[in-house]
PDB file of C-alpha atoms and ligand atoms in Angstrom:
ATOM      1  CA  MET A   1      67.949 -46.125  28.300  1.00 37.00           C
ATOM      2  CA  ASN A   2      68.723 -49.453  26.713  1.00 40.00           C
ATOM      3  CA  SER A   3      68.543 -52.341  29.126  1.00 42.00           C
ATOM      4  CA  LYS A   4      69.952 -55.577  27.719  1.00 40.00           C
ATOM      5  CA  PRO A   5      67.474 -58.452  27.975  1.00 41.00           C
ATOM      6  CA  ALA A   6      68.388 -61.750  29.515  1.00 41.00           C
ATOM      7  CA  SER A   7      68.872 -64.249  26.698  1.00 41.00           C
ATOM      8  CA  ILE A   8      65.847 -66.420  26.333  1.00 39.00           C
ATOM      9  CA  PRO A   9      66.332 -70.070  25.458  1.00 41.00           C
ATOM     10  CA  LEU A  10      65.948 -70.654  21.749  1.00 43.00           C
ATOM     11  CA  THR A  11      64.971 -73.890  20.152  1.00 44.00           C
ATOM     12  CA  PRO A  12      68.165 -75.680  19.113  1.00 43.00           C
ATOM     13  CA  PRO A  13      69.271 -74.844  15.593  1.00 46.00           C
ATOM     14  CA  ARG A  14      68.301 -77.433  13.020  1.00 50.00           C
ATOM     15  CA  ILE A  15      71.252 -76.438  10.900  1.00 54.00           C
ATOM     16  CA  ASP A  16      74.186 -77.828  12.765  1.00 57.00           C
ATOM     17  CA  ARG A  17      76.648 -78.319   9.920  1.00 60.00           C
ATOM     18  CA  LEU A  18      79.054 -75.535   9.098  1.00 70.00           C
ATOM     19  CA  PRO A  19      79.340 -73.184   7.364  1.00 84.00           C
ATOM     20  CA  LEU A  20      76.215 -71.358   8.303  1.00 93.00           C
ATOM     21  CA  PRO A  21      75.665 -68.234   6.195  1.00 96.00           C
ATOM     22  CA  ALA A  22      76.512 -65.151   8.228  1.00 97.00           C
ATOM     23  CA  HIS A  23      74.260 -62.914   6.163  1.00 98.00           C
ATOM     24  CA  VAL A  24      71.063 -63.880   4.336  1.00 98.00           C
ATOM     25  CA  ALA A  25      69.346 -61.358   2.048  1.00 98.00           C
ATOM     26  CA  ILE A  26      65.823 -61.931   0.749  1.00 99.00           C
ATOM     27  CA  ILE A  27      63.838 -60.408  -2.117  1.00 98.00           C
ATOM     28  CA  MET A  28      60.310 -61.042  -0.867  1.00 98.00           C
ATOM     29  CA  ASP A  29      58.201 -61.237  -4.000  1.00 98.00           C
ATOM     30  CA  GLY A  30      54.791 -62.584  -4.949  1.00 98.00           C
ATOM     31  CA  ASN A  31      52.356 -61.062  -2.442  1.00 98.00           C
ATOM     32  CA  GLY A  32      50.197 -59.679  -5.261  1.00 97.00           C
ATOM     33  CA  ARG A  33      50.102 -62.943  -7.189  1.00 98.00           C
ATOM     34  CA  TRP A  34      49.293 -64.868  -4.011  1.00 98.00           C
ATOM     35  CA  ALA A  35      46.236 -62.666  -3.494  1.00 98.00           C
ATOM     36  CA  LYS A  36      45.248 -62.737  -7.177  1.00 98.00           C
ATOM     37  CA  LYS A  37      45.216 -66.546  -7.191  1.00 98.00           C
ATOM     38  CA  ARG A  38      42.503 -66.360  -4.531  1.00 98.00           C
ATOM     39  CA  SER A  39      40.687 -63.437  -6.184  1.00 98.00           C
ATOM     40  CA  TRP A  40      41.609 -61.380  -3.143  1.00 97.00           C
ATOM     41  CA  ARG A  41      42.893 -57.833  -2.978  1.00 96.00           C
ATOM     42  CA  ARG A  42      46.654 -57.273  -3.269  1.00 95.00           C
ATOM     43  CA  ILE A  43      46.549 -55.803   0.203  1.00 95.00           C
ATOM     44  CA  GLN A  44      45.618 -59.187   1.630  1.00 97.00           C
ATOM     45  CA  GLY A  45      48.714 -60.638  -0.006  1.00 98.00           C
ATOM     46  CA  HIS A  46      50.847 -58.050   1.766  1.00 97.00           C
ATOM     47  CA  GLU A  47      49.151 -58.823   5.075  1.00 97.00           C
ATOM     48  CA  GLN A  48      49.947 -62.479   4.687  1.00 98.00           C
ATOM     49  CA  GLY A  49      53.453 -61.529   3.561  1.00 98.00           C
ATOM     50  CA  ALA A  50      53.976 -59.696   6.837  1.00 98.00           C
ATOM     51  CA  GLU A  51      53.162 -62.941   8.671  1.00 98.00           C
ATOM     52  CA  THR A  52      55.858 -64.694   6.663  1.00 98.00           C
ATOM     53  CA  VAL A  53      58.302 -61.952   7.631  1.00 98.00           C
ATOM     54  CA  ARG A  54      57.641 -62.724  11.306  1.00 98.00           C
ATOM     55  CA  ALA A  55      58.187 -66.453  10.815  1.00 98.00           C
ATOM     56  CA  ILE A  56      61.392 -66.033   8.799  1.00 98.00           C
ATOM     57  CA  VAL A  57      62.880 -63.562  11.284  1.00 98.00           C
ATOM     58  CA  ARG A  58      62.237 -66.053  14.073  1.00 97.00           C
ATOM     59  CA  THR A  59      63.670 -68.968  12.116  1.00 98.00           C
ATOM     60  CA  SER A  60      66.774 -66.982  11.183  1.00 98.00           C
ATOM     61  CA  ARG A  61      67.415 -66.202  14.821  1.00 97.00           C
ATOM     62  CA  GLU A  62      66.881 -69.826  15.838  1.00 96.00           C
ATOM     63  CA  ALA A  63      69.206 -71.050  13.094  1.00 96.00           C
ATOM     64  CA  GLY A  64      71.995 -68.701  14.187  1.00 96.00           C
ATOM     65  CA  ILE A  65      72.044 -66.323  11.205  1.00 97.00           C
ATOM     66  CA  ARG A  66      73.935 -63.161  12.176  1.00 97.00           C
ATOM     67  CA  VAL A  67      72.416 -60.736   9.656  1.00 98.00           C
ATOM     68  CA  LEU A  68      69.104 -60.910   7.822  1.00 98.00           C
ATOM     69  CA  THR A  69      68.331 -58.240   5.221  1.00 99.00           C
ATOM     70  CA  LEU A  70      64.793 -58.081   3.858  1.00 99.00           C
ATOM     71  CA  TYR A  71      63.812 -56.091   0.768  1.00 98.00           C
ATOM     72  CA  ALA A  72      60.606 -54.619   2.136  1.00 98.00           C
ATOM     73  CA  PHE A  73      60.131 -51.536  -0.050  1.00 98.00           C
ATOM     74  CA  SER A  74      62.150 -50.409  -3.047  1.00 98.00           C
ATOM     75  CA  THR A  75      62.658 -46.884  -4.392  1.00 97.00           C
ATOM     76  CA  GLU A  76      60.570 -48.044  -7.395  1.00 97.00           C
ATOM     77  CA  ASN A  77      57.712 -49.145  -5.118  1.00 97.00           C
ATOM     78  CA  TRP A  78      56.804 -45.468  -4.539  1.00 98.00           C
ATOM     79  CA  GLN A  79      55.285 -45.603  -8.025  1.00 98.00           C
ATOM     80  CA  ARG A  80      52.611 -48.102  -6.930  1.00 96.00           C
ATOM     81  CA  PRO A  81      49.051 -46.830  -6.395  1.00 95.00           C
ATOM     82  CA  GLU A  82      48.872 -44.478  -3.412  1.00 96.00           C
ATOM     83  CA  LYS A  83      46.495 -46.818  -1.578  1.00 95.00           C
ATOM     84  CA  GLU A  84      48.890 -49.768  -1.846  1.00 95.00           C
ATOM     85  CA  VAL A  85      51.822 -47.654  -0.646  1.00 97.00           C
ATOM     86  CA  LYS A  86      49.696 -46.547   2.322  1.00 97.00           C
ATOM     87  CA  VAL A  87      48.880 -50.147   3.207  1.00 96.00           C
ATOM     88  CA  LEU A  88      52.532 -51.186   2.975  1.00 97.00           C
ATOM     89  CA  MET A  89      53.520 -48.307   5.278  1.00 98.00           C
ATOM     90  CA  HIS A  90      50.734 -49.220   7.684  1.00 98.00           C
ATOM     91  CA  LEU A  91      51.887 -52.875   7.728  1.00 97.00           C
ATOM     92  CA  LEU A  92      55.442 -51.792   8.325  1.00 98.00           C
ATOM     93  CA  LYS A  93      54.428 -49.634  11.277  1.00 98.00           C
ATOM     94  CA  LYS A  94      52.275 -52.436  12.651  1.00 98.00           C
ATOM     95  CA  PHE A  95      55.153 -54.863  12.298  1.00 98.00           C
ATOM     96  CA  LEU A  96      57.577 -52.553  14.087  1.00 98.00           C
ATOM     97  CA  LYS A  97      55.179 -51.908  16.937  1.00 97.00           C
ATOM     98  CA  GLY A  98      54.089 -55.512  17.218  1.00 97.00           C
ATOM     99  CA  GLU A  99      57.582 -57.014  17.094  1.00 97.00           C
ATOM    100  CA  GLU A 100      59.386 -54.633  19.409  1.00 97.00           C
ATOM    101  CA  LYS A 101      58.947 -56.878  22.423  1.00 97.00           C
ATOM    102  CA  GLU A 102      59.955 -60.033  20.587  1.00 97.00           C
ATOM    103  CA  LEU A 103      63.012 -58.321  19.111  1.00 98.00           C
ATOM    104  CA  MET A 104      64.104 -57.398  22.630  1.00 98.00           C
ATOM    105  CA  GLU A 105      63.372 -60.854  24.030  1.00 98.00           C
ATOM    106  CA  ASN A 106      65.391 -62.480  21.277  1.00 97.00           C
ATOM    107  CA  ASN A 107      68.261 -60.013  21.419  1.00 98.00           C
ATOM    108  CA  ILE A 108      67.679 -58.857  17.807  1.00 98.00           C
ATOM    109  CA  ARG A 109      68.884 -55.452  16.654  1.00 98.00           C
ATOM    110  CA  LEU A 110      66.636 -53.820  14.084  1.00 98.00           C
ATOM    111  CA  ASP A 111      68.077 -51.416  11.570  1.00 98.00           C
ATOM    112  CA  ALA A 112      67.004 -50.003   8.225  1.00 98.00           C
ATOM    113  CA  ILE A 113      68.838 -49.268   4.994  1.00 98.00           C
ATOM    114  CA  GLY A 114      67.612 -46.957   2.260  1.00 98.00           C
ATOM    115  CA  GLN A 115      66.233 -43.435   1.855  1.00 98.00           C
ATOM    116  CA  ILE A 116      64.554 -43.487   5.231  1.00 98.00           C
ATOM    117  CA  HIS A 117      63.777 -39.754   5.096  1.00 98.00           C
ATOM    118  CA  ARG A 118      61.234 -40.465   2.335  1.00 98.00           C
ATOM    119  CA  LEU A 119      59.068 -42.608   4.656  1.00 98.00           C
ATOM    120  CA  PRO A 120      56.003 -41.066   6.339  1.00 98.00           C
ATOM    121  CA  GLU A 121      56.835 -39.237   9.557  1.00 98.00           C
ATOM    122  CA  ASP A 122      54.883 -41.611  11.790  1.00 98.00           C
ATOM    123  CA  VAL A 123      56.765 -44.601  10.372  1.00 98.00           C
ATOM    124  CA  ILE A 124      60.115 -42.855  10.845  1.00 98.00           C
ATOM    125  CA  HIS A 125      59.116 -42.140  14.431  1.00 98.00           C
ATOM    126  CA  VAL A 126      58.392 -45.781  15.292  1.00 98.00           C
ATOM    127  CA  LEU A 127      61.391 -46.971  13.301  1.00 98.00           C
ATOM    128  CA  ASP A 128      63.703 -44.644  15.210  1.00 98.00           C
ATOM    129  CA  ARG A 129      62.282 -45.806  18.515  1.00 98.00           C
ATOM    130  CA  VAL A 130      62.757 -49.516  17.714  1.00 98.00           C
ATOM    131  CA  ARG A 131      66.208 -48.892  16.247  1.00 98.00           C
ATOM    132  CA  HIS A 132      67.234 -47.013  19.362  1.00 98.00           C
ATOM    133  CA  ARG A 133      65.720 -49.506  21.753  1.00 98.00           C
ATOM    134  CA  THR A 134      67.321 -52.538  20.075  1.00 98.00           C
ATOM    135  CA  ALA A 135      70.664 -50.871  19.304  1.00 98.00           C
ATOM    136  CA  ALA A 136      72.649 -52.855  21.863  1.00 98.00           C
ATOM    137  CA  ASN A 137      71.176 -56.254  20.916  1.00 98.00           C
ATOM    138  CA  GLU A 138      73.804 -58.593  19.512  1.00 97.00           C
ATOM    139  CA  GLY A 139      71.991 -61.860  18.816  1.00 97.00           C
ATOM    140  CA  MET A 140      71.098 -60.987  15.236  1.00 98.00           C
ATOM    141  CA  ARG A 141      70.846 -57.925  13.021  1.00 98.00           C
ATOM    142  CA  LEU A 142      67.583 -57.507  11.141  1.00 98.00           C
ATOM    143  CA  ASN A 143      67.987 -55.002   8.335  1.00 98.00           C
ATOM    144  CA  LEU A 144      64.866 -53.766   6.632  1.00 98.00           C
ATOM    145  CA  ALA A 145      65.578 -52.322   3.184  1.00 98.00           C
ATOM    146  CA  LEU A 146      63.064 -49.463   3.001  1.00 98.00           C
ATOM    147  CA  SER A 147      62.824 -47.061   0.100  1.00 98.00           C
ATOM    148  CA  TYR A 148      65.993 -48.826  -0.922  1.00 98.00           C
ATOM    149  CA  GLY A 149      67.661 -48.933  -4.338  1.00 98.00           C
ATOM    150  CA  ALA A 150      71.214 -50.174  -4.886  1.00 98.00           C
ATOM    151  CA  ARG A 151      72.020 -47.665  -7.622  1.00 98.00           C
ATOM    152  CA  SER A 152      71.027 -44.738  -5.436  1.00 98.00           C
ATOM    153  CA  GLU A 153      73.037 -46.290  -2.610  1.00 98.00           C
ATOM    154  CA  ILE A 154      76.082 -46.347  -4.903  1.00 98.00           C
ATOM    155  CA  VAL A 155      75.503 -42.727  -5.980  1.00 98.00           C
ATOM    156  CA  ARG A 156      75.309 -41.735  -2.310  1.00 98.00           C
ATOM    157  CA  MET A 157      78.530 -43.603  -1.594  1.00 98.00           C
ATOM    158  CA  VAL A 158      80.373 -41.912  -4.497  1.00 98.00           C
ATOM    159  CA  ARG A 159      79.171 -38.497  -3.341  1.00 98.00           C
ATOM    160  CA  ARG A 160      80.370 -39.176   0.203  1.00 98.00           C
ATOM    161  CA  LEU A 161      83.783 -40.241  -1.084  1.00 98.00           C
ATOM    162  CA  ALA A 162      84.020 -37.238  -3.438  1.00 98.00           C
ATOM    163  CA  GLU A 163      83.199 -34.934  -0.535  1.00 98.00           C
ATOM    164  CA  LYS A 164      85.993 -36.463   1.549  1.00 98.00           C
ATOM    165  CA  VAL A 165      88.440 -36.106  -1.313  1.00 98.00           C
ATOM    166  CA  ARG A 166      87.388 -32.475  -1.806  1.00 98.00           C
ATOM    167  CA  ASN A 167      87.904 -31.772   1.905  1.00 98.00           C
ATOM    168  CA  GLY A 168      91.336 -33.381   1.838  1.00 98.00           C
ATOM    169  CA  LYS A 169      90.209 -36.181   4.169  1.00 98.00           C
ATOM    170  CA  LEU A 170      90.748 -38.953   1.648  1.00 98.00           C
ATOM    171  CA  ALA A 171      93.394 -39.440  -1.037  1.00 98.00           C
ATOM    172  CA  PRO A 172      92.108 -40.905  -4.333  1.00 98.00           C
ATOM    173  CA  GLU A 173      94.843 -43.563  -4.266  1.00 98.00           C
ATOM    174  CA  ASP A 174      93.549 -44.760  -0.882  1.00 98.00           C
ATOM    175  CA  ILE A 175      90.170 -45.679  -2.329  1.00 98.00           C
ATOM    176  CA  ASP A 176      89.857 -49.432  -2.499  1.00 98.00           C
ATOM    177  CA  GLU A 177      87.076 -52.025  -2.172  1.00 98.00           C
ATOM    178  CA  THR A 178      87.043 -51.801   1.613  1.00 98.00           C
ATOM    179  CA  VAL A 179      86.705 -48.012   1.513  1.00 98.00           C
ATOM    180  CA  LEU A 180      83.786 -48.361  -0.904  1.00 98.00           C
ATOM    181  CA  SER A 181      82.065 -50.962   1.283  1.00 98.00           C
ATOM    182  CA  ASP A 182      82.546 -48.771   4.320  1.00 98.00           C
ATOM    183  CA  HIS A 183      80.520 -45.991   2.679  1.00 98.00           C
ATOM    184  CA  LEU A 184      77.486 -48.088   1.834  1.00 98.00           C
ATOM    185  CA  TYR A 185      74.425 -48.491   4.089  1.00 98.00           C
ATOM    186  CA  THR A 186      75.741 -51.954   4.951  1.00 98.00           C
ATOM    187  CA  ALA A 187      79.099 -50.663   6.276  1.00 98.00           C
ATOM    188  CA  GLY A 188      80.538 -53.016   8.841  1.00 97.00           C
ATOM    189  CA  LEU A 189      78.350 -55.956   7.868  1.00 98.00           C
ATOM    190  CA  PRO A 190      79.535 -59.041   6.029  1.00 97.00           C
ATOM    191  CA  ASP A 191      78.326 -59.324   2.420  1.00 98.00           C
ATOM    192  CA  PRO A 192      75.337 -61.653   1.976  1.00 98.00           C
ATOM    193  CA  ASP A 193      76.402 -65.286   1.633  1.00 97.00           C
ATOM    194  CA  VAL A 194      72.931 -66.191   0.450  1.00 98.00           C
ATOM    195  CA  LEU A 195      70.443 -64.268  -1.685  1.00 98.00           C
ATOM    196  CA  ILE A 196      66.945 -65.723  -1.852  1.00 98.00           C
ATOM    197  CA  ARG A 197      64.230 -64.552  -4.234  1.00 98.00           C
ATOM    198  CA  THR A 198      60.704 -65.901  -3.988  1.00 98.00           C
ATOM    199  CA  SER A 199      58.092 -66.209  -6.756  1.00 98.00           C
ATOM    200  CA  GLY A 200      60.361 -67.337  -9.545  1.00 98.00           C
ATOM    201  CA  GLU A 201      61.543 -64.140 -11.236  1.00 96.00           C
ATOM    202  CA  MET A 202      65.192 -64.273 -12.313  1.00 97.00           C
ATOM    203  CA  ARG A 203      65.950 -60.676 -11.408  1.00 97.00           C
ATOM    204  CA  ILE A 204      68.014 -58.755  -8.881  1.00 98.00           C
ATOM    205  CA  SER A 205      65.689 -55.724  -8.953  1.00 98.00           C
ATOM    206  CA  ASN A 206      68.274 -53.143  -7.852  1.00 98.00           C
ATOM    207  CA  PHE A 207      69.010 -54.967  -4.567  1.00 98.00           C
ATOM    208  CA  LEU A 208      72.471 -54.817  -2.940  1.00 98.00           C
ATOM    209  CA  LEU A 209      74.298 -54.742  -6.301  1.00 98.00           C
ATOM    210  CA  TRP A 210      77.770 -54.258  -4.818  1.00 98.00           C
ATOM    211  CA  GLN A 211      77.276 -56.568  -1.842  1.00 98.00           C
ATOM    212  CA  ILE A 212      76.019 -59.672  -3.697  1.00 98.00           C
ATOM    213  CA  ALA A 213      79.138 -60.058  -5.877  1.00 97.00           C
ATOM    214  CA  TYR A 214      79.781 -63.564  -4.462  1.00 96.00           C
ATOM    215  CA  SER A 215      76.413 -64.444  -2.941  1.00 97.00           C
ATOM    216  CA  GLU A 216      74.928 -67.849  -3.591  1.00 97.00           C
ATOM    217  CA  ILE A 217      71.595 -67.243  -5.284  1.00 98.00           C
ATOM    218  CA  PHE A 218      68.457 -69.288  -4.629  1.00 98.00           C
ATOM    219  CA  VAL A 219      65.274 -68.586  -6.577  1.00 98.00           C
ATOM    220  CA  THR A 220      62.148 -70.423  -5.544  1.00 98.00           C
ATOM    221  CA  ASP A 221      58.793 -70.446  -7.331  1.00 98.00           C
ATOM    222  CA  THR A 222      57.039 -70.242  -3.980  1.00 98.00           C
ATOM    223  CA  LEU A 223      55.161 -66.955  -3.516  1.00 98.00           C
ATOM    224  CA  TRP A 224      56.360 -65.034  -0.454  1.00 98.00           C
ATOM    225  CA  PRO A 225      53.205 -65.552   1.649  1.00 98.00           C
ATOM    226  CA  ASP A 226      53.594 -69.326   1.111  1.00 98.00           C
ATOM    227  CA  PHE A 227      57.315 -69.383   1.939  1.00 98.00           C
ATOM    228  CA  THR A 228      57.734 -71.574   4.999  1.00 98.00           C
ATOM    229  CA  LYS A 229      60.282 -72.184   7.692  1.00 97.00           C
ATOM    230  CA  GLU A 230      60.843 -75.662   6.187  1.00 97.00           C
ATOM    231  CA  GLU A 231      61.651 -74.313   2.734  1.00 98.00           C
ATOM    232  CA  TYR A 232      63.947 -71.699   4.232  1.00 98.00           C
ATOM    233  CA  LEU A 233      65.826 -74.335   6.228  1.00 97.00           C
ATOM    234  CA  ALA A 234      66.084 -76.474   3.068  1.00 96.00           C
ATOM    235  CA  ILE A 235      67.726 -73.533   1.271  1.00 97.00           C
ATOM    236  CA  LEU A 236      70.179 -73.047   4.131  1.00 96.00           C
ATOM    237  CA  ASP A 237      70.915 -76.756   3.953  1.00 94.00           C
ATOM    238  CA  ALA A 238      71.473 -76.560   0.183  1.00 95.00           C
ATOM    239  CA  TYR A 239      73.815 -73.609   0.713  1.00 95.00           C
ATOM    240  CA  GLN A 240      75.903 -75.729   3.036  1.00 92.00           C
ATOM    241  CA  ARG A 241      76.341 -78.270   0.241  1.00 89.00           C
ATOM    242  CA  ARG A 242      77.428 -75.734  -2.346  1.00 85.00           C
ATOM    243  CA  GLU A 243      81.076 -75.201  -3.001  1.00 76.00           C
ATOM    244  CA  ARG A 244      82.017 -71.543  -2.909  1.00 75.00           C
ATOM    245  CA  ARG A 245      85.137 -70.823  -4.871  1.00 74.00           C
ATOM    246  CA  PHE A 246      85.182 -67.017  -5.035  1.00 77.00           C
ATOM    247  CA  GLY A 247      86.666 -67.218  -8.545  1.00 78.00           C
ATOM    248  CA  LYS A 248      89.376 -69.681  -7.564  1.00 77.00           C
ATOM    249  CA  THR A 249      89.664 -73.362  -8.441  1.00 73.00           C
ATOM    250  CA  THR A 250      89.035 -76.065  -5.888  1.00 66.00           C
TER     251      THR A 250
HETATM  252  C1  LIG B 301      56.404 -57.964  -3.379  1.00 78.58           C
HETATM  253  O1  LIG B 301      55.126 -58.421  -3.650  1.00 78.58           O
HETATM  254  C2  LIG B 301      56.583 -57.481  -2.023  1.00 78.58           C
HETATM  255  C3  LIG B 301      56.664 -56.167  -1.668  1.00 78.58           C
HETATM  256  C4  LIG B 301      56.437 -55.054  -2.588  1.00 78.58           C
HETATM  257  C5  LIG B 301      57.057 -55.746  -0.347  1.00 78.58           C
HETATM  258  C6  LIG B 301      57.175 -56.775   0.702  1.00 78.58           C
HETATM  259  C7  LIG B 301      56.227 -56.480   1.788  1.00 78.58           C
HETATM  260  C8  LIG B 301      55.848 -57.351   2.715  1.00 78.58           C
HETATM  261  C9  LIG B 301      56.389 -58.709   2.795  1.00 78.58           C
HETATM  262  C10 LIG B 301      54.828 -57.002   3.729  1.00 78.58           C
HETATM  263  C11 LIG B 301      55.179 -55.990   4.754  1.00 78.58           C
HETATM  264  C12 LIG B 301      56.609 -55.927   5.158  1.00 78.58           C
HETATM  265  C13 LIG B 301      57.041 -55.916   6.434  1.00 78.58           C
HETATM  266  C14 LIG B 301      58.488 -55.766   6.730  1.00 78.58           C
HETATM  267  C15 LIG B 301      56.133 -56.088   7.581  1.00 78.58           C
HETATM  268  P1  LIG B 301      54.456 -57.883  -4.995  1.00 78.58           P
HETATM  269  O2  LIG B 301      53.353 -56.989  -4.595  1.00 78.58           O
HETATM  270  O3  LIG B 301      55.467 -57.267  -5.893  1.00 78.58           O
HETATM  271  O4  LIG B 301      53.938 -59.219  -5.605  1.00 78.58           O
HETATM  272  P2  LIG B 301      53.626 -59.502  -7.137  1.00 78.58           P
HETATM  273  O5  LIG B 301      54.930 -59.410  -7.886  1.00 78.58           O
HETATM  274  O6  LIG B 301      53.044 -60.871  -7.125  1.00 78.58           O
HETATM  275  O7  LIG B 301      52.638 -58.452  -7.587  1.00 78.58           O
END
């Protein structure tokens, strides 16, 4: 049974000017380089990266972000050495177990997008439990992109639409942008207003290709384990100063 927690007092948001982004998406990159700079193992970079995840989730909630989507594991990441994949899965499980209480206390709903069935069974088990337990939380949605790839998400969406057309449940002329969006993993969520990528690479890396059509992009050279609450708030502040035109003139 899902019992709704009493809202706990949050520190007042530092970002008090509007508009606040409703949805922030982050490509968390640079764990390996962070470790390499210290002659440490890549694994230690991921461990530190998991700490940054905790801090950024908390800050997002405090700032009043409605949806936070984190690119935690891509479909391409399965090709990494088996040992590294194992560590990433272990960290994910540890994160889910360790954060369950805080997610409840802060009224955060956890969900996942991607080919979840490809994850190890024990991870799926914990993920399902946390998803279920936090399902009624409305303070913020935390989406973990796990075994996620935008192209495969689009293929899945097209197949689902084709199936509906074949079964006579959908007419081809009724397919529009909203129908497409409604058949993606992110159905029902606003598109990201802000896309952040750490560690300086100017790439999208198969992340939310459809959804980021009008996102404001921020790339920072900071490696993910070094990404701080202060830098995150500075990006949100910079977003508020940008003029979004959505293809129109001012
Ligand atoms: C990129 O670093 C990051 C990842 C492959 C995954 C992100 C994982 C975490 C932040 C830790 C665990 C996640 C959670 C949700 C607890 P990289 O290895 O590609 O870095 P590099 O480009 O410098 O090699």
